[in-house]
Short mmCIF file of C-alpha atoms in Angstrom, two decimals:
data_model
loop_
_atom_site.label_atom_id
_atom_site.label_comp_id
_atom_site.label_asym_id
_atom_site.label_seq_id
_atom_site.Cartn_x
_atom_site.Cartn_y
_atom_site.Cartn_z
CA UNK A 673 -63.68 -73.83 59.42
CA UNK A 674 -64.09 -73.19 63.18
CA UNK A 675 -66.40 -76.17 63.26
CA UNK A 676 -63.84 -78.31 61.41
CA UNK A 677 -61.14 -77.35 63.98
CA UNK A 678 -63.59 -78.33 66.72
CA UNK A 679 -64.19 -81.72 65.06
CA UNK A 680 -60.44 -82.35 64.90
CA UNK A 681 -60.00 -81.47 68.50
CA UNK A 682 -62.89 -83.77 69.55
CA UNK A 683 -61.39 -86.64 67.42
CA UNK A 684 -58.02 -86.02 69.02
CA UNK A 685 -59.54 -86.01 72.45
CA UNK A 686 -61.44 -89.31 71.78
CA UNK A 687 -58.21 -90.95 70.52
CA UNK A 688 -56.26 -89.85 73.52
CA UNK A 689 -58.96 -91.08 75.94
CA UNK A 690 -58.95 -94.43 74.26
CA UNK A 691 -55.19 -94.72 74.39
CA UNK A 692 -55.09 -93.73 78.04
CA UNK A 693 -57.85 -96.13 78.86
CA UNK A 694 -56.02 -98.93 77.10
CA UNK A 695 -52.86 -98.25 79.08
CA UNK A 696 -54.77 -97.96 82.45
CA UNK A 697 -56.28 -101.34 81.84
CA UNK A 698 -53.08 -102.95 80.61
CA UNK A 699 -50.90 -101.64 83.50
CA UNK A 700 -53.63 -101.59 86.11
CA UNK A 701 -53.05 -98.15 87.21
CA UNK A 702 -54.80 -94.72 86.94
CA UNK A 703 -51.61 -92.87 87.73
CA UNK A 704 -50.95 -91.69 84.16
CA UNK A 705 -49.61 -88.27 83.20
CA UNK A 706 -51.62 -87.37 80.18
CA UNK A 707 -49.25 -84.48 79.26
CA UNK A 708 -46.57 -87.15 78.56
CA UNK A 709 -48.66 -89.33 76.32
CA UNK A 710 -46.49 -88.43 73.24
CA UNK A 711 -43.20 -89.02 75.18
CA UNK A 712 -43.22 -92.79 74.92
CA UNK A 713 -42.16 -94.84 71.93
CA UNK A 714 -43.45 -98.42 71.86
CA UNK A 715 -41.80 -101.32 70.17
CA UNK A 716 -44.29 -104.10 70.59
CA UNK A 717 -42.40 -106.68 68.57
CA UNK A 718 -39.62 -106.42 71.19
CA UNK A 719 -41.91 -105.84 74.15
CA UNK A 720 -40.30 -102.57 75.26
CA UNK A 721 -41.33 -98.99 75.60
CA UNK A 722 -38.96 -96.08 75.81
CA UNK A 723 -40.09 -92.92 77.85
CA UNK A 724 -38.13 -90.02 76.31
CA UNK A 725 -36.98 -87.30 78.64
CA UNK A 726 -35.68 -84.03 77.10
CA UNK A 727 -31.96 -83.18 77.65
CA UNK A 728 -31.31 -86.74 78.91
CA UNK A 729 -29.94 -88.32 75.69
CA UNK A 730 -33.37 -89.23 74.31
CA UNK A 731 -32.48 -88.44 70.74
CA UNK A 732 -29.36 -90.57 70.64
CA UNK A 733 -31.22 -93.48 72.37
CA UNK A 734 -34.01 -93.24 69.73
CA UNK A 735 -31.43 -93.26 66.89
CA UNK A 736 -29.51 -96.19 68.43
CA UNK A 737 -32.76 -98.18 68.93
CA UNK A 738 -33.64 -97.46 65.26
CA UNK A 739 -30.33 -98.91 64.08
CA UNK A 740 -30.51 -101.80 66.47
CA UNK A 741 -33.97 -102.75 65.02
CA UNK A 742 -33.57 -101.94 61.33
CA UNK A 743 -29.81 -102.27 60.91
CA UNK A 744 -27.06 -99.60 60.77
CA UNK A 745 -27.07 -97.16 57.94
CA UNK A 746 -24.48 -94.79 56.51
CA UNK A 747 -26.82 -92.05 55.40
CA UNK A 748 -25.85 -88.53 56.39
CA UNK A 749 -29.35 -87.67 57.40
CA UNK A 750 -30.61 -84.33 58.38
CA UNK A 751 -31.03 -84.53 62.20
CA UNK A 752 -34.72 -83.78 62.32
CA UNK A 753 -35.54 -86.11 59.46
CA UNK A 754 -33.44 -88.89 60.97
CA UNK A 755 -35.10 -88.51 64.35
CA UNK A 756 -38.62 -88.44 62.80
CA UNK A 757 -37.75 -91.64 60.83
CA UNK A 758 -36.38 -93.28 63.90
CA UNK A 759 -39.49 -92.45 65.96
CA UNK A 760 -41.66 -94.00 63.19
CA UNK A 761 -39.76 -97.30 63.81
CA UNK A 762 -41.91 -97.52 67.09
CA UNK A 763 -45.49 -96.72 67.73
CA UNK A 764 -47.15 -94.00 69.87
CA UNK A 765 -49.64 -94.96 72.52
CA UNK A 766 -52.44 -93.76 70.30
CA UNK A 767 -51.24 -96.10 67.54
CA UNK A 768 -50.98 -98.89 70.03
CA UNK A 769 -54.58 -98.46 71.08
CA UNK A 770 -55.94 -99.09 67.53
CA UNK A 771 -55.00 -102.76 67.55
CA UNK A 772 -56.40 -105.42 69.84
CA UNK A 773 -53.06 -107.23 69.71
CA UNK A 774 -51.08 -104.17 70.54
CA UNK A 775 -53.47 -103.29 73.31
CA UNK A 776 -53.03 -106.65 74.83
CA UNK A 777 -49.20 -106.28 74.77
CA UNK A 778 -49.34 -103.20 76.93
CA UNK A 779 -49.54 -105.50 80.01
CA UNK A 780 -46.32 -107.18 79.07
CA UNK A 781 -44.15 -104.42 77.60
CA UNK A 782 -41.11 -103.41 79.72
CA UNK A 783 -40.94 -99.61 80.18
CA UNK A 784 -37.51 -98.07 80.46
CA UNK A 785 -36.12 -94.52 80.40
CA UNK A 786 -32.84 -92.64 80.59
CA UNK A 787 -32.24 -89.94 83.25
CA UNK A 788 -29.43 -87.51 83.77
CA UNK A 789 -27.75 -85.96 86.74
CA UNK A 790 -29.88 -82.88 87.52
CA UNK A 791 -26.92 -80.52 87.93
CA UNK A 792 -25.75 -81.38 84.39
CA UNK A 793 -29.15 -81.52 82.74
CA UNK A 794 -30.31 -78.15 84.11
CA UNK A 795 -27.04 -76.40 82.85
CA UNK A 796 -27.46 -78.13 79.54
CA UNK A 797 -30.95 -76.80 79.23
CA UNK A 798 -29.68 -73.34 80.03
CA UNK A 799 -26.88 -73.53 77.48
CA UNK A 800 -28.97 -75.04 74.72
CA UNK A 801 -32.18 -72.95 75.08
CA UNK A 802 -31.49 -69.79 77.13
CA UNK A 803 -27.90 -68.72 76.86
CA UNK A 804 -27.95 -68.96 73.05
CA UNK A 805 -31.47 -70.10 72.24
CA UNK A 806 -34.10 -68.69 69.73
CA UNK A 807 -35.51 -65.39 71.02
CA UNK A 808 -39.00 -66.12 69.62
CA UNK A 809 -39.35 -69.08 71.98
CA UNK A 810 -37.24 -68.24 74.99
CA UNK A 811 -36.56 -64.54 74.84
CA UNK A 812 -38.89 -63.76 77.78
CA UNK A 813 -37.03 -66.04 80.15
CA UNK A 814 -34.67 -64.46 82.68
CA UNK A 815 -30.98 -65.08 81.66
CA UNK A 816 -31.74 -65.24 77.95
CA UNK A 817 -28.77 -64.28 75.90
CA UNK A 818 -26.53 -64.00 78.97
CA UNK A 819 -24.08 -66.85 78.65
CA UNK A 820 -22.48 -66.38 82.03
CA UNK A 821 -22.82 -67.41 85.61
CA UNK A 822 -25.08 -64.41 86.29
CA UNK A 823 -27.35 -65.48 83.40
CA UNK A 824 -27.46 -69.01 84.76
CA UNK A 825 -28.35 -67.72 88.25
CA UNK A 826 -31.19 -65.59 86.75
CA UNK A 827 -32.43 -68.71 84.99
CA UNK A 828 -32.39 -70.74 88.13
CA UNK A 829 -34.23 -68.03 90.04
CA UNK A 830 -36.89 -68.22 87.33
CA UNK A 831 -37.23 -71.97 87.89
CA UNK A 832 -37.60 -71.45 91.59
CA UNK A 833 -40.37 -68.86 91.24
CA UNK A 834 -42.68 -70.05 88.54
CA UNK A 835 -40.78 -71.65 85.66
CA UNK A 836 -39.97 -75.17 86.74
CA UNK A 837 -42.66 -76.82 84.73
CA UNK A 838 -42.71 -74.12 81.90
CA UNK A 839 -40.86 -76.32 79.36
CA UNK A 840 -40.18 -80.05 78.99
CA UNK A 841 -36.40 -79.32 78.43
CA UNK A 842 -35.99 -78.54 82.21
CA UNK A 843 -39.03 -79.80 83.97
CA UNK A 844 -38.32 -82.44 86.60
CA UNK A 845 -37.63 -85.83 84.97
CA UNK A 846 -40.00 -87.48 87.49
CA UNK A 847 -42.75 -85.39 85.90
CA UNK A 848 -41.67 -86.44 82.41
CA UNK A 849 -42.72 -90.01 83.06
CA UNK A 850 -45.97 -91.34 81.60
CA UNK A 851 -46.36 -93.93 84.43
CA UNK A 852 -45.01 -93.92 88.05
CA UNK A 853 -41.35 -94.97 88.32
CA UNK A 854 -42.49 -98.29 89.92
CA UNK A 855 -43.95 -99.35 86.54
CA UNK A 856 -40.52 -99.09 84.94
CA UNK A 857 -38.28 -102.07 84.57
CA UNK A 858 -35.22 -100.06 84.00
CA UNK A 859 -34.24 -96.46 84.79
CA UNK A 860 -30.89 -95.97 83.06
CA UNK A 861 -28.54 -93.19 83.74
CA UNK A 862 -27.02 -91.30 80.85
CA UNK A 863 -23.60 -91.19 82.55
CA UNK A 864 -23.64 -95.04 82.58
CA UNK A 865 -25.50 -95.67 79.29
CA UNK A 866 -22.82 -97.92 77.84
CA UNK A 867 -23.52 -100.55 80.57
CA UNK A 868 -27.07 -99.87 81.73
CA UNK A 869 -28.83 -99.67 78.39
CA UNK A 870 -27.56 -103.07 77.20
CA UNK A 871 -28.65 -104.51 80.57
CA UNK A 872 -32.10 -102.92 80.25
CA UNK A 873 -32.50 -104.39 76.71
CA UNK A 874 -30.85 -107.74 77.29
CA UNK A 875 -34.04 -109.72 76.88
CA UNK A 876 -34.74 -108.12 73.49
CA UNK A 877 -31.67 -109.65 71.87
CA UNK A 878 -31.12 -106.35 69.93
CA UNK A 879 -27.53 -105.63 68.93
CA UNK A 880 -26.62 -102.33 70.34
CA UNK A 881 -23.48 -100.24 69.40
CA UNK A 882 -20.29 -100.84 71.31
CA UNK A 883 -19.87 -99.38 74.78
CA UNK A 884 -17.43 -96.83 73.29
CA UNK A 885 -20.18 -95.59 70.95
CA UNK A 886 -22.87 -95.50 73.60
CA UNK A 887 -20.69 -93.21 75.69
CA UNK A 888 -20.99 -90.57 73.04
CA UNK A 889 -24.05 -88.90 71.35
CA UNK A 890 -25.21 -90.67 68.17
CA UNK A 891 -23.13 -89.48 65.13
CA UNK A 892 -26.19 -87.75 63.63
CA UNK A 893 -26.81 -85.74 66.72
CA UNK A 894 -23.06 -85.05 67.08
CA UNK A 895 -23.37 -83.18 63.76
CA UNK A 896 -25.75 -80.75 65.38
CA UNK A 897 -23.00 -78.73 67.11
CA UNK A 898 -25.60 -76.35 68.66
CA UNK A 899 -27.31 -79.20 70.53
CA UNK A 900 -24.07 -80.44 72.07
CA UNK A 901 -23.60 -78.26 75.15
CA UNK A 902 -20.70 -80.36 76.81
CA UNK A 903 -22.42 -79.22 80.12
CA UNK A 904 -20.61 -81.77 82.19
CA UNK A 905 -17.37 -80.10 81.36
CA UNK A 906 -18.58 -76.56 82.25
CA UNK A 907 -20.20 -77.09 85.63
CA UNK A 908 -17.47 -75.10 87.58
CA UNK A 909 -17.83 -72.07 85.32
CA UNK A 910 -21.56 -71.67 85.84
CA UNK A 911 -22.49 -72.97 89.34
CA UNK A 912 -21.96 -71.28 92.57
CA UNK A 913 -23.12 -72.20 96.13
CA UNK A 914 -26.54 -70.63 95.70
CA UNK A 915 -27.50 -72.24 92.28
CA UNK A 916 -26.10 -75.62 93.46
CA UNK A 917 -28.36 -75.62 96.50
CA UNK A 918 -31.34 -74.39 94.52
CA UNK A 919 -31.06 -77.16 91.88
CA UNK A 920 -30.59 -79.75 94.66
CA UNK A 921 -33.88 -78.53 96.09
CA UNK A 922 -35.84 -78.05 92.91
CA UNK A 923 -34.88 -81.47 91.58
CA UNK A 924 -34.78 -83.48 94.77
CA UNK A 925 -37.00 -86.17 93.35
CA UNK A 926 -34.79 -86.53 90.30
CA UNK A 927 -31.73 -87.00 92.41
CA UNK A 928 -33.57 -89.82 94.15
CA UNK A 929 -34.95 -91.29 90.86
CA UNK A 930 -31.38 -91.70 89.46
CA UNK A 931 -29.70 -92.45 92.69
CA UNK A 932 -27.47 -89.39 92.26
CA UNK A 933 -25.42 -88.03 95.08
CA UNK A 934 -26.43 -84.66 96.59
CA UNK A 935 -22.77 -83.95 97.19
CA UNK A 936 -21.67 -81.61 94.36
CA UNK A 937 -18.10 -82.88 94.70
CA UNK A 938 -19.43 -86.26 93.22
CA UNK A 939 -19.38 -84.57 89.81
CA UNK A 940 -16.28 -82.51 90.33
CA UNK A 941 -17.89 -79.27 91.59
CA UNK A 942 -15.57 -77.59 93.95
CA UNK A 943 -17.49 -74.56 95.16
CA UNK A 944 -14.64 -73.30 97.33
CA UNK A 945 -12.90 -72.03 94.34
CA UNK A 946 -15.90 -69.89 93.27
#
C-alpha cells in the first residue's frame, strides 16, 4: 500500500509538471504559482479562464458562469453539489494539458479574476471561519469563537505574526493568482461586479444575469446562510484604528491590485466613533 500511495503521488507530480510546462510555454512566462494550480477554471470553447479567489465571490461567479454556458436551471441544488457541477463545466489546467488543442488555446485564453476590498474580505474571513467556524479546522487560531472586536483584533495579530499565508481564505489576493497580474485581461472588483464582469466577458457573447442579480450572491449560495457574513455592513462594529492600519499594511498589494482606496472612509469606516 505505501508503494501504491507513492505511485499515485509520482503520477500526480508528473501531471502537474506537464500542466505547468504547458502553461509556461503557452503564456511565455515562468512566473507561475504552483500552489494555485487548482484555483483556475478554463473554458476553452469561450477562450476564458477564471482564477478563483476565496472570499471574493468566487462561488457565485462559478455558478453564474455555469448557467451562462449551460442555461439557467431551477433546481434547488445542494450548495456543494451545485458548485462541484459548475466547476465541471470548465476544465482544470491538468485537464487542459491532456489535449493538444487545449494546450494550444492557452496562448489565446483571456484570464480574469474577481477581487474584493481587503478590509471587507478580511472581516468576512474572520466571521466565516474564525468567529463561528468549525473547531477542528480553525480552533487553534487566535480569536476563534470570539465574535467581537477583541476576537477580530486577535485574529489580525495572528495574521501579522505568522498566519497571513496559513489559509487561502485570507491569504493576499495577489498571492492567489496563478499568473502575474499583468497576464490578466480583466481584474474585476466584487463591489462592481454588475458592470465589470459583463465587460470582462463581452467578447464571449455569454448571456449573464441582470445587473440586479449580479449585485447579489447566487441564489444557491444565498441559501447557505452560514456563508453569507454581510461583512460590508459590519465594518464599524469590528474595526478600530489598529486593525485598520494593520490590514492596510498586510494587504498593501491587494489594495493596489484592485485600485482600492487606503482611506477607510471610502467604505464608510469612521474610526473617530470607536
